[in-house]
Short mmCIF file of C-alpha atoms in Angstrom, two decimals:
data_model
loop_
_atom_site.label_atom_id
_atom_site.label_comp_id
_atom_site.label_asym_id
_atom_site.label_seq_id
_atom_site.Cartn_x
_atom_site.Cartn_y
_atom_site.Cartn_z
CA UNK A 10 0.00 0.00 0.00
CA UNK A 11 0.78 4.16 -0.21
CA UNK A 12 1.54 3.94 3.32
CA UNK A 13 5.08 1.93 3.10
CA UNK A 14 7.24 4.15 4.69
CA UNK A 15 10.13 6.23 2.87
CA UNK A 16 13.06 7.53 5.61
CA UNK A 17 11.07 11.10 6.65
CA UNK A 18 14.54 13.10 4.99
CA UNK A 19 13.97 11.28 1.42
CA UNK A 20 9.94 11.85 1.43
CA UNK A 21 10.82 14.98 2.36
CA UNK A 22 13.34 15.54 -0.14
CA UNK A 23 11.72 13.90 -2.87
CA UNK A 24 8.06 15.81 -2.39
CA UNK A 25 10.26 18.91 -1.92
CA UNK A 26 11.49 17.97 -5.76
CA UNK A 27 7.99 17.84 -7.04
CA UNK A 28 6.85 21.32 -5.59
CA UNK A 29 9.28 23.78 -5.69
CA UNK A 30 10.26 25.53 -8.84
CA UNK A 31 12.73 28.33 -10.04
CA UNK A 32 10.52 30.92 -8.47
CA UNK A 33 10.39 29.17 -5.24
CA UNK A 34 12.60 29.56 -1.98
CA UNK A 35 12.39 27.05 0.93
CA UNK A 36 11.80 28.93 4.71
CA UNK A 37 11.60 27.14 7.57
CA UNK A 38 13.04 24.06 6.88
CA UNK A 39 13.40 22.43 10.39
CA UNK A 40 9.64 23.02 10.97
CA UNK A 41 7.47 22.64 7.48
CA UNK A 42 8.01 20.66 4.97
CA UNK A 43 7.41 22.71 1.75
CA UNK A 44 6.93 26.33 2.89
CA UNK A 45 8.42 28.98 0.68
CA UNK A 46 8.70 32.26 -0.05
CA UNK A 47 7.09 32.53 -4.19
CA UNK A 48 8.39 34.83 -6.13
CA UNK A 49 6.17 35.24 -9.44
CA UNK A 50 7.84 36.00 -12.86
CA UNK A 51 6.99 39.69 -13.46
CA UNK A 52 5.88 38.62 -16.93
CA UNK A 53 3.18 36.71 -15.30
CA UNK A 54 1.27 39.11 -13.42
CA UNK A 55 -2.42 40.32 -14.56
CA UNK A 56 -3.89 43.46 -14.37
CA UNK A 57 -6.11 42.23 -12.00
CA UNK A 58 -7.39 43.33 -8.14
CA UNK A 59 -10.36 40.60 -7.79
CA UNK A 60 -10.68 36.78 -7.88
CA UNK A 61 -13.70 34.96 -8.34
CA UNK A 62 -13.55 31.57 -7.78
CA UNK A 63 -16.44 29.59 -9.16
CA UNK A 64 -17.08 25.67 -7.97
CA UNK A 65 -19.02 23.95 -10.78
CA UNK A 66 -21.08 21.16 -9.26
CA UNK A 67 -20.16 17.83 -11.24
CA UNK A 68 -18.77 19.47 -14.12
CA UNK A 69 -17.44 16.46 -15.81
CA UNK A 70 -14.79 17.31 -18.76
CA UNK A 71 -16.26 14.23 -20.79
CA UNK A 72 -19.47 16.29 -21.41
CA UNK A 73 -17.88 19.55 -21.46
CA UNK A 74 -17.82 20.67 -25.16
CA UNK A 75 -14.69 22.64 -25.13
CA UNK A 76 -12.71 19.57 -24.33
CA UNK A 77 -13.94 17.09 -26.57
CA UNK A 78 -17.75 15.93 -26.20
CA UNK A 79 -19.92 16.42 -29.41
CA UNK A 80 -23.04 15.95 -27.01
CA UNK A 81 -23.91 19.69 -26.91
CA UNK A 82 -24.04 19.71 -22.84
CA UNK A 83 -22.61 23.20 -22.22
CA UNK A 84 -22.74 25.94 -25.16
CA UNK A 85 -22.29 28.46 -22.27
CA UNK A 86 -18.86 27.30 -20.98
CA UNK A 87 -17.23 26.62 -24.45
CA UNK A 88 -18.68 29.99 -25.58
CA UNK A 89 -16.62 31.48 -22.23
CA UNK A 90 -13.59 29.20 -22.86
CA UNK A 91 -13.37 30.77 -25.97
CA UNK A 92 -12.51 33.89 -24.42
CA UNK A 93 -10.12 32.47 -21.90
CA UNK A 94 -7.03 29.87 -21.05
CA UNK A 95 -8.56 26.87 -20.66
CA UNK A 96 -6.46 23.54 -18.93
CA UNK A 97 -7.43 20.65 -20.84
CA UNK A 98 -6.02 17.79 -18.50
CA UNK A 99 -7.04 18.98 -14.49
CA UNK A 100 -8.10 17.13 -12.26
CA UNK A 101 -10.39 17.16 -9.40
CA UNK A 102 -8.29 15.61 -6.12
CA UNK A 103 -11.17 13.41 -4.40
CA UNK A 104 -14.36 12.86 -6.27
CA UNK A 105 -16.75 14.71 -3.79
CA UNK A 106 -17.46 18.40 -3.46
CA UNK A 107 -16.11 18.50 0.37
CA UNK A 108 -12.53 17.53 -1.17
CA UNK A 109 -12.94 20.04 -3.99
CA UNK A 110 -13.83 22.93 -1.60
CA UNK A 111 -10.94 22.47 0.60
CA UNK A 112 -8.19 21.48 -2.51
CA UNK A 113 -9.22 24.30 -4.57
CA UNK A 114 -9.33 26.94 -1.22
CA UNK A 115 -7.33 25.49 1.10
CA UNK A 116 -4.55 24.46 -1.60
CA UNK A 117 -4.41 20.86 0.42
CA UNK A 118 -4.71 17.33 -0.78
CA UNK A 119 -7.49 14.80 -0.07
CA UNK A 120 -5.57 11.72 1.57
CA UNK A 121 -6.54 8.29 2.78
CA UNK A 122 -7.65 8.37 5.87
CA UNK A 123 -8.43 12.24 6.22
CA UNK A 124 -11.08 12.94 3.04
CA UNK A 125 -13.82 14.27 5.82
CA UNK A 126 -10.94 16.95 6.46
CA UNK A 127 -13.48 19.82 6.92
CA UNK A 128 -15.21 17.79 9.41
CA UNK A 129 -12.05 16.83 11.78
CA UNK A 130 -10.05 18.24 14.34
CA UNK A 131 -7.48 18.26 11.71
CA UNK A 132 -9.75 20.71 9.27
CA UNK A 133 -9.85 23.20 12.59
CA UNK A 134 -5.62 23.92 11.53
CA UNK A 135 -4.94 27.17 9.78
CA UNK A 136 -4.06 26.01 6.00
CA UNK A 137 -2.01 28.39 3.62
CA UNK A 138 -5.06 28.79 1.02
CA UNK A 139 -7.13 31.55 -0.73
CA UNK A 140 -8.68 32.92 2.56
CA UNK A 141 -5.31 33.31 4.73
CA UNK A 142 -3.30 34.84 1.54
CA UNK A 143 -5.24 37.06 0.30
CA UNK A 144 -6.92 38.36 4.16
CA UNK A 145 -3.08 39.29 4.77
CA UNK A 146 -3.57 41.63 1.76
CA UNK A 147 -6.90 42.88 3.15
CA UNK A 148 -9.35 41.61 0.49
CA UNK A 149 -12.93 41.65 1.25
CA UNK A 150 -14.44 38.34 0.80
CA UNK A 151 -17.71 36.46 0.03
CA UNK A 152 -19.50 32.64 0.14
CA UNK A 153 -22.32 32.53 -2.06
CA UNK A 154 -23.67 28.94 -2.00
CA UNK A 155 -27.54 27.52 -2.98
CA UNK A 156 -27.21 24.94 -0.28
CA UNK A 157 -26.63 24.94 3.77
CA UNK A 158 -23.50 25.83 5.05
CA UNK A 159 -23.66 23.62 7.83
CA UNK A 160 -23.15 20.87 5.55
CA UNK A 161 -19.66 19.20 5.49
CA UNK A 162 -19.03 21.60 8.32
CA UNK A 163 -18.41 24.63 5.25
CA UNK A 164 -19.62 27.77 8.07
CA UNK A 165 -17.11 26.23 10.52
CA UNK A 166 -13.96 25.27 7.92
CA UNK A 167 -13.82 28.02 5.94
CA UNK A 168 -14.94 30.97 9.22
CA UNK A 169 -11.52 29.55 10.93
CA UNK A 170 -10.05 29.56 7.49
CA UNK A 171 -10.41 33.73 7.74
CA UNK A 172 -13.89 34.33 5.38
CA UNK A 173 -15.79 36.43 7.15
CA UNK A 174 -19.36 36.48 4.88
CA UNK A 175 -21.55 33.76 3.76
CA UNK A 176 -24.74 33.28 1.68
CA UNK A 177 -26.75 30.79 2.12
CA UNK A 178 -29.79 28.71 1.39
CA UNK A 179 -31.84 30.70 3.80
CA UNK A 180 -30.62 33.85 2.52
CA UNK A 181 -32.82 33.98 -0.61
CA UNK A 182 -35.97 36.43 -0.87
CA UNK A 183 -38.35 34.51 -3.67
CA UNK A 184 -36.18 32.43 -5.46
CA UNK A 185 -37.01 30.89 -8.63
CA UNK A 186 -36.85 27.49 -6.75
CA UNK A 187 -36.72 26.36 -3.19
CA UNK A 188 -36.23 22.87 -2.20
CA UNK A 189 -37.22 21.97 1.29
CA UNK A 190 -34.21 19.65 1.63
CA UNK A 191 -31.63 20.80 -0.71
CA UNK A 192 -31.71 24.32 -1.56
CA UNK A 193 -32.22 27.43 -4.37
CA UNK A 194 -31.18 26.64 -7.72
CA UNK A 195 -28.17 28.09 -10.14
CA UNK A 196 -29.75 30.63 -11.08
CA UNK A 197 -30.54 31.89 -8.19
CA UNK A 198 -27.61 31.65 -6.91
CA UNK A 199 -25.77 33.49 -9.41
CA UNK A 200 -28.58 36.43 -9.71
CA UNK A 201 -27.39 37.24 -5.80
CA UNK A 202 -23.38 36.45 -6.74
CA UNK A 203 -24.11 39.52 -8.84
CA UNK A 204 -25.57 41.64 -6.80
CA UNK A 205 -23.04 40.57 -3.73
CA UNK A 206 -19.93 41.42 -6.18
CA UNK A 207 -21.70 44.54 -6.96
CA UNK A 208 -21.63 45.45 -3.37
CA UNK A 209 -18.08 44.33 -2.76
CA UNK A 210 -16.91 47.07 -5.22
CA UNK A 211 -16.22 49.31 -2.65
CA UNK A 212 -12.67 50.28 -2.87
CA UNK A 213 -10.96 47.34 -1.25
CA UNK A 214 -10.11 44.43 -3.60
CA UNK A 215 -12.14 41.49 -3.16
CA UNK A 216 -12.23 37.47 -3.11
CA UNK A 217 -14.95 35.43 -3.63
CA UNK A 218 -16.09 31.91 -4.02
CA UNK A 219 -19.28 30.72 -6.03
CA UNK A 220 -20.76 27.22 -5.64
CA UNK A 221 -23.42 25.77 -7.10
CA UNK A 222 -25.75 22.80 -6.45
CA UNK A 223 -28.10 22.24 -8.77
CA UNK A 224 -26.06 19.66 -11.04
CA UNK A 225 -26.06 17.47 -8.03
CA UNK A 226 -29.47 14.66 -7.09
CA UNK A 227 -31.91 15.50 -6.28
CA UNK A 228 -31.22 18.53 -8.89
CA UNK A 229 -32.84 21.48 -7.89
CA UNK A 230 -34.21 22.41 -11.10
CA UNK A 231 -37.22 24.96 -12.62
CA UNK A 232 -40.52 23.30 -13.37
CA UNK A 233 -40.18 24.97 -16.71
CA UNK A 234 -36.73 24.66 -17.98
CA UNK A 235 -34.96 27.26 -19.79
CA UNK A 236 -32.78 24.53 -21.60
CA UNK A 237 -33.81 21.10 -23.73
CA UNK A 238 -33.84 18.00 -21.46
CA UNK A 239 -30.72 15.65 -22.57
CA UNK A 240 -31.90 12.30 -24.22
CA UNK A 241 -30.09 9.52 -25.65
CA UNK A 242 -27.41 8.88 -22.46
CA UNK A 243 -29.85 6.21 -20.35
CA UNK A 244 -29.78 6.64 -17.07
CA UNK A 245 -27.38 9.58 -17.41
CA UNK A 246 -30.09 11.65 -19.07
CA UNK A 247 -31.36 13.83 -15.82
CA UNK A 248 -27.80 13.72 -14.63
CA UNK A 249 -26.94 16.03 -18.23
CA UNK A 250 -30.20 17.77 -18.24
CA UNK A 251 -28.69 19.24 -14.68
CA UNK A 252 -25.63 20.14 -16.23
CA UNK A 253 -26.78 21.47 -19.10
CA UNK A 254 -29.08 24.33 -16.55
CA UNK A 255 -26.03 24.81 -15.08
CA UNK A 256 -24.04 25.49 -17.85
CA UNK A 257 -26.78 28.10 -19.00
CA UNK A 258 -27.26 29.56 -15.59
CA UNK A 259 -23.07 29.99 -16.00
CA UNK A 260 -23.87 32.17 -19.29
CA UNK A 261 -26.59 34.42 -17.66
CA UNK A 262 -24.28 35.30 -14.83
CA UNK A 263 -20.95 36.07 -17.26
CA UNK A 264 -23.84 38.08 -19.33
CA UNK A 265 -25.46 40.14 -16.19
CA UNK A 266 -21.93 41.23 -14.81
CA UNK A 267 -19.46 41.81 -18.13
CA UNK A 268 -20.41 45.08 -18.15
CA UNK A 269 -20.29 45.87 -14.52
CA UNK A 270 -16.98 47.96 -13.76
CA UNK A 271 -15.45 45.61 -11.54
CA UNK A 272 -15.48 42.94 -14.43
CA UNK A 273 -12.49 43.77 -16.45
CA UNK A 274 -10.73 43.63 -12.66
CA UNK A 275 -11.01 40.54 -12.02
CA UNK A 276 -9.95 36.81 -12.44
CA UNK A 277 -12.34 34.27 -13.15
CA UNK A 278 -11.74 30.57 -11.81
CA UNK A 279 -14.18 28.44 -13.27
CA UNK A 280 -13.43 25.19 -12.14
CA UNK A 281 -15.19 21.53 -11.76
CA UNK A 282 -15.42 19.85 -7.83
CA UNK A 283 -15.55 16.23 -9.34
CA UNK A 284 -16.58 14.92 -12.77
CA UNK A 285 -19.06 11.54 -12.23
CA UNK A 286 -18.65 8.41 -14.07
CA UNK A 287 -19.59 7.80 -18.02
CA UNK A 288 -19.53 4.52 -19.88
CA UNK A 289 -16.37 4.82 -20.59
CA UNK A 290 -14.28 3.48 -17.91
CA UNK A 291 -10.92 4.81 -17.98
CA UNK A 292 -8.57 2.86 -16.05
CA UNK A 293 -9.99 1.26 -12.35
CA UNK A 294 -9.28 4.43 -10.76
CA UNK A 295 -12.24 5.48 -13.23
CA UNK A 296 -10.02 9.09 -14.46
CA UNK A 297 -13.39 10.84 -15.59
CA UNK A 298 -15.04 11.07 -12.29
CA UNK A 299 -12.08 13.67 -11.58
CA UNK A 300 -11.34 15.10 -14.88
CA UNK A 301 -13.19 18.61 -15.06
CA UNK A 302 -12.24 21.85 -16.71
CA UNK A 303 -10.34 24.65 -15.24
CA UNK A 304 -11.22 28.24 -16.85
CA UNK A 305 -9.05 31.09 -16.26
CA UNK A 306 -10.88 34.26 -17.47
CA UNK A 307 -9.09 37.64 -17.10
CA UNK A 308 -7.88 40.77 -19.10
CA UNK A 309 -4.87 39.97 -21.25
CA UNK A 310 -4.69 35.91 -19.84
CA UNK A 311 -4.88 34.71 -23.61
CA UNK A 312 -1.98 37.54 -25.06
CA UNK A 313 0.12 36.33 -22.27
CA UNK A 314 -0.74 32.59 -21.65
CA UNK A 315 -2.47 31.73 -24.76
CA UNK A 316 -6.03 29.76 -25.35
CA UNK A 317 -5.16 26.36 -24.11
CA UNK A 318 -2.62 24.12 -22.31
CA UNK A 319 -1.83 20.59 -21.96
CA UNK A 320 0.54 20.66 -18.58
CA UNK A 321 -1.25 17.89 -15.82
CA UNK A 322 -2.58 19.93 -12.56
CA UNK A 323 -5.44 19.23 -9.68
CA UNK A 324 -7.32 21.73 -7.65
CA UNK A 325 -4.12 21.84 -5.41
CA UNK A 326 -2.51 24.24 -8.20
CA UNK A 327 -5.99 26.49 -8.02
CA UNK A 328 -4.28 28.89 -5.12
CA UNK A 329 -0.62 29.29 -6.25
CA UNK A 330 -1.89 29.62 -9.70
CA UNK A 331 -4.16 32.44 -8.73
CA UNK A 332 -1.43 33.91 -6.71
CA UNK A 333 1.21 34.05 -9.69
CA UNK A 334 -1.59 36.14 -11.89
CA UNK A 335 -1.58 38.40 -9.17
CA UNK A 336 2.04 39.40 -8.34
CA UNK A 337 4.19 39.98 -5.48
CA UNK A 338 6.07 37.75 -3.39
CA UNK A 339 3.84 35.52 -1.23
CA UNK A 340 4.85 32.93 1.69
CA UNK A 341 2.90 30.10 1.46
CA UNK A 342 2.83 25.86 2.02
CA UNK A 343 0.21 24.95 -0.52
CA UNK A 344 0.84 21.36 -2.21
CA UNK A 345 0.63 22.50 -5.54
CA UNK A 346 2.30 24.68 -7.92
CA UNK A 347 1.65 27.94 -10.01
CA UNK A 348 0.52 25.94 -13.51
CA UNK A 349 1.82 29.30 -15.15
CA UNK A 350 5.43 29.40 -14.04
CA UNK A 351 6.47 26.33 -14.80
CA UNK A 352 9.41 25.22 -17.34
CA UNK A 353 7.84 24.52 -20.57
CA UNK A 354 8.79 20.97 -20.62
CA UNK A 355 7.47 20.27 -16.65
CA UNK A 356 4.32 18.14 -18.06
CA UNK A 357 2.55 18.57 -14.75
CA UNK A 358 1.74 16.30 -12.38
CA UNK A 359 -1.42 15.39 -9.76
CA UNK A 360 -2.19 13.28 -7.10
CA UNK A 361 -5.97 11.97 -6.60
CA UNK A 362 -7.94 9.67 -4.56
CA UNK A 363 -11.55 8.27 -4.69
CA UNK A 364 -13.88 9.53 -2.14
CA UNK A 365 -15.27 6.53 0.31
CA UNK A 366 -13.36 3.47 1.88
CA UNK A 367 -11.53 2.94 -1.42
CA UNK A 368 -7.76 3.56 -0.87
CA UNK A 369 -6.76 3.35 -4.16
CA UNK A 370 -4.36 6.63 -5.34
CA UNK A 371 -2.81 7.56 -8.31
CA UNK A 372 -0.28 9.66 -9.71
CA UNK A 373 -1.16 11.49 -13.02
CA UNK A 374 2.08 12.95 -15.12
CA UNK A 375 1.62 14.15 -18.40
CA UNK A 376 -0.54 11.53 -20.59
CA UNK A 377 0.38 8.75 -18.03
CA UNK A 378 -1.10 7.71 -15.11
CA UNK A 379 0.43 4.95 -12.18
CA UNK A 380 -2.45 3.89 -10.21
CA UNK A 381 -1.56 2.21 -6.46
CA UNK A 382 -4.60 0.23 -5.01
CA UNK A 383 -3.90 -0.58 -1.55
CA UNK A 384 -1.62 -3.69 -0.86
CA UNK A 385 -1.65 -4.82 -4.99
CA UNK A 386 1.02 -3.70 -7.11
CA UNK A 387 1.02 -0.39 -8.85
CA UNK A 388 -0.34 -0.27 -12.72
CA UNK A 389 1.12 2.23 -15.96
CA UNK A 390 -1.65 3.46 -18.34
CA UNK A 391 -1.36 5.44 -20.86
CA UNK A 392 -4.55 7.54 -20.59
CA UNK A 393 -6.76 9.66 -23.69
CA UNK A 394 -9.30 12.11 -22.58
CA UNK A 395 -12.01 14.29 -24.69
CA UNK A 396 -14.70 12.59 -26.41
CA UNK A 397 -13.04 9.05 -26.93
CA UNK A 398 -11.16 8.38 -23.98
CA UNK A 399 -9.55 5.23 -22.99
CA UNK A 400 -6.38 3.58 -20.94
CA UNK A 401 -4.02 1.81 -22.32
CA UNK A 402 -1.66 -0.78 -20.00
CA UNK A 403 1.83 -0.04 -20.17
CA UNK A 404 3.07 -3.32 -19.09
CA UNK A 405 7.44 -1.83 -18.36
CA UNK A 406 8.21 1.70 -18.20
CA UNK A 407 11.86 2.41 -16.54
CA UNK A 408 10.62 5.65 -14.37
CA UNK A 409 7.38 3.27 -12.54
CA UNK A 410 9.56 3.05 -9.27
CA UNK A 411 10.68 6.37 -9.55
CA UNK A 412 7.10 7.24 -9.98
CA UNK A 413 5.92 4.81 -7.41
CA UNK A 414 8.28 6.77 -5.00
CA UNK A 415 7.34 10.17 -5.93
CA UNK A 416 3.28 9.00 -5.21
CA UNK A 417 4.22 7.71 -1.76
CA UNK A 418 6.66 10.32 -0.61
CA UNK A 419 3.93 13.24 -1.20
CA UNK A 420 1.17 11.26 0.64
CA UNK A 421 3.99 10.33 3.67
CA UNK A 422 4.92 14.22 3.93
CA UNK A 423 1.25 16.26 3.57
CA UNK A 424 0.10 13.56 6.06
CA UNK A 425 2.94 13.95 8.54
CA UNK A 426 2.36 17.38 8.25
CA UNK A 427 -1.46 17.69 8.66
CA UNK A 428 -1.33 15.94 11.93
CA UNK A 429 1.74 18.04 13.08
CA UNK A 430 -0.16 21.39 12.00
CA UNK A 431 2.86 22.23 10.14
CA UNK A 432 0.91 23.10 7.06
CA UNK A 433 0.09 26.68 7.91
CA UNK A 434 1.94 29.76 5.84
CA UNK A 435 3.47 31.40 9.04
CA UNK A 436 6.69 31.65 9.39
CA UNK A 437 6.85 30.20 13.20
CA UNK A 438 4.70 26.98 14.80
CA UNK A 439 3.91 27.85 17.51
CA UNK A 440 1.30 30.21 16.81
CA UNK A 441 -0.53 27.58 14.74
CA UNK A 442 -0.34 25.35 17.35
CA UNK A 443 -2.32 27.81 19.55
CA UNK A 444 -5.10 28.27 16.74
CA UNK A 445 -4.81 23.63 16.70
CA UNK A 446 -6.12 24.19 20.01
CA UNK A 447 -9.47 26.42 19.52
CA UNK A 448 -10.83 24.09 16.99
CA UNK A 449 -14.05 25.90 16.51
CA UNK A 450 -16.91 24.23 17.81
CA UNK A 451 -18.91 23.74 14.81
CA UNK A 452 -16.07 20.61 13.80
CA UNK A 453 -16.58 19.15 16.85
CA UNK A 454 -20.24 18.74 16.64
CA UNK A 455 -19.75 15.88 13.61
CA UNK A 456 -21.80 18.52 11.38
CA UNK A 457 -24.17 17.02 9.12
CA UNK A 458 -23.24 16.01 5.90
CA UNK A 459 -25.26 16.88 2.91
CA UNK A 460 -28.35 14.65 2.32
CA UNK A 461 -25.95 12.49 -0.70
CA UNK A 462 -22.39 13.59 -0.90
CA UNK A 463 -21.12 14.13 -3.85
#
């Protein structure tokens, strides 16, 4: 299994390998294991104050148009990633929303044995994400969500975390539709993301994070759609129908606020939480229930960056990748990289695990992928995405153990670090383990989950 043990100097060393770049300089080295100090290429930087990050509920990148599918699922999103830099091989880290919240925020990974992170003593730590980095540079912030933030314990993770506002479920005045159980729909949702980024335009610069629901069962949906239902996929059919609303509830929001001053500003984050699973099995780690686009949308990202790009990342990269676009030297421990600074040979790599009692992990690097389940040997593919996508065995490749060892020496070192609170972005310990100690009280209540996770 992942967990056979490396000496704690070589997982060190060898995870150290994977994250740190030319722009990166090690601090603290007796006390964290990958904090740095990130200097951004100037050439990188955006001329941009705001960040918008927006959570796509089950966005899987096999139905998403701009990377492949000929099933005509999202119009909205391929119309949008036409007008921005679009990552064509990310990856979700877990396959549930909980683990995309806190990988795409929180810039950690979703390990065995710690998935419910949010919900732990463990999710009470300080972690070096979106809400700490960009507080210390006094951004405003905002949570708009369709759903309950009690769920997965979001209120209490992302409060200690340092947001300060959130709307909720029970925030709504007449929305279009209110679901006893789950919540307001997309649209809804994204008519008061307006209005709350509207009001956020105050001066300060601002953060927020978007999340919608409605692409998720029981999918909260109009009685009178404003799209086609999907036919022809089975018993995927409602499943697409969901994410084709969303997808149009997506346009009507990029349509209502393009013209609102803040908008040329700003960077957009569109990203998937988890993809779900399609015919097409790809591999047994099933890669499609955690491929999903990433979006970035911004003023001048396409002169600079270009349209598209190839290079392997996972909602780990989310944070430092935002950070790069916005300049200045930041201190930081996320496990991840800035996707936009690296050498143009660097194919990328990720690390993912299935949600649920399956320990199975994998590393993904470029168009391969070495898949660990626990206590069987490891397994090459060669992997395709986009609309035909399949895995291929590679039955010897001279760089598996080298592989194998870079897959076990990350999980070794974020876990040894999670449960020594080490994973913080300050540049002593001792204050974070002060804040370990007043782990809020909604984590340990065991805070409901939502009614299916996913």
């Amino acid at each position: 299994s992942w967990k056979a043990t490396l000496p704690v100097a070589d997982a060190q060393a060898i995870t150290r390998e994977l994250l740190l770049t030319a722009n990166d300089r090690l601090v603290d080295t007796e006390l964290a294991p990958v904090r740095r100090d990130f200097q951004p290429p100037a050439d990188g930087q955006l001329a941009v104050r705001n960040v918008v990050v927006i959570l796509m509920e089950s966005f899987a990148g096999r139905y998403v148009g701009a990377l492949g599918s000929a099933d005509g699922i999202t119009p909205n999103f391929d119309r949008l990633a036409g007008e921005g830099l679009l990552f064509e091989r990310f990856f979700a880290n877990g396959t549930h929303t909980h683990q995309g919240m806190f990988a795409s925020m929180a810039c950690f990974p979703n390990l065995p044995g710690f998935e419910y992170l949010m919900q732990t003593p463990e999710g009470g730590h300080r972690f070096s994400g979106l809400p700490q980095l960009l507080g210390a540079r006094a951004f405003d912030d905002v949570y708009v969500y369709n759903g309950d933030f009690a769920w997965d314990n979001q209120a209490g993770f992302f409060g200690n975390q340092g947001m300060k506002r959130f709307v909720g479920r029970n925030d709504y005045v007449n929305p279009v539709v209110s679901d006893p159980t789950w919540g307001v729909s997309d649209q809804d949702m994204f008519t008061r993301a307006a209005e709350e980024l509207g009001k956020l335009d105050n001066g300060a610069p601002f953060y927020a994070l978007l999340q919608t629901l409605s692409n998720h069962t029981p999918y909260a949906l109009p009685e009178q759609l404003p799209v086609a239902a999907v036919e022809g996929h089975g018993a995927l059919d409602q499943h697409l129908t969901a994410m084709r609303y969303s997808d149009w509830a997506l346009g009507q929001f990029f349509d209502k606020v393009r013209n609102q001053p803040w908008f040329k500003q700003t960077l957009f984050v569109v990203v998937g939480d988890h993809g779900f699973g399609a015919p097409e099995e790809v591999t047994e780690m099933d890669l499609l229930r955690f491929h999903v686009p990433l979006l970035l949308i911004a003023p001048g990202v396409t002169e600079r960056f270009g349209s598209r790009r190839e290079v392997v990342g996972t909602q780990v990269d989310v944070v430092p990748t935002i950070m790069g676009r916005l300049g200045g030297e930041v201190r930081h421990q996320c496990w991840g990289r800035d996707l936009l600074s690296l050498p143009a040979d660097d194919p990328g790599f990720g690390i993912v695990k299935p949600s649920g009692s399956d320990q199975t992990v994998a590393l993904i690097r470029g168009d391969r992928v070495l898949v660990q389940p626990k206590e069987q040997p490891a397994r090459l593919y060669r992997y395709r995405l986009g609309g035909e996508p399949a895995g291929e065995r590679i039955a010897a490749a001279e760089d598996q153990p080298q592989l194998l060892r870079q897959l076990h020496a990350y999980l070794q070192t974020a876990t040894a670090s999670l449960l020594a609170n080490t994973s913080g972005d300050r540049s002593g310990e001792g204050e974070s383990e002060a804040v370990a100690a007043e782990v809020p009280l909604a984590v340990k209540a065991a805070p409901p989950a939502r009614p299916d996770k996913g």
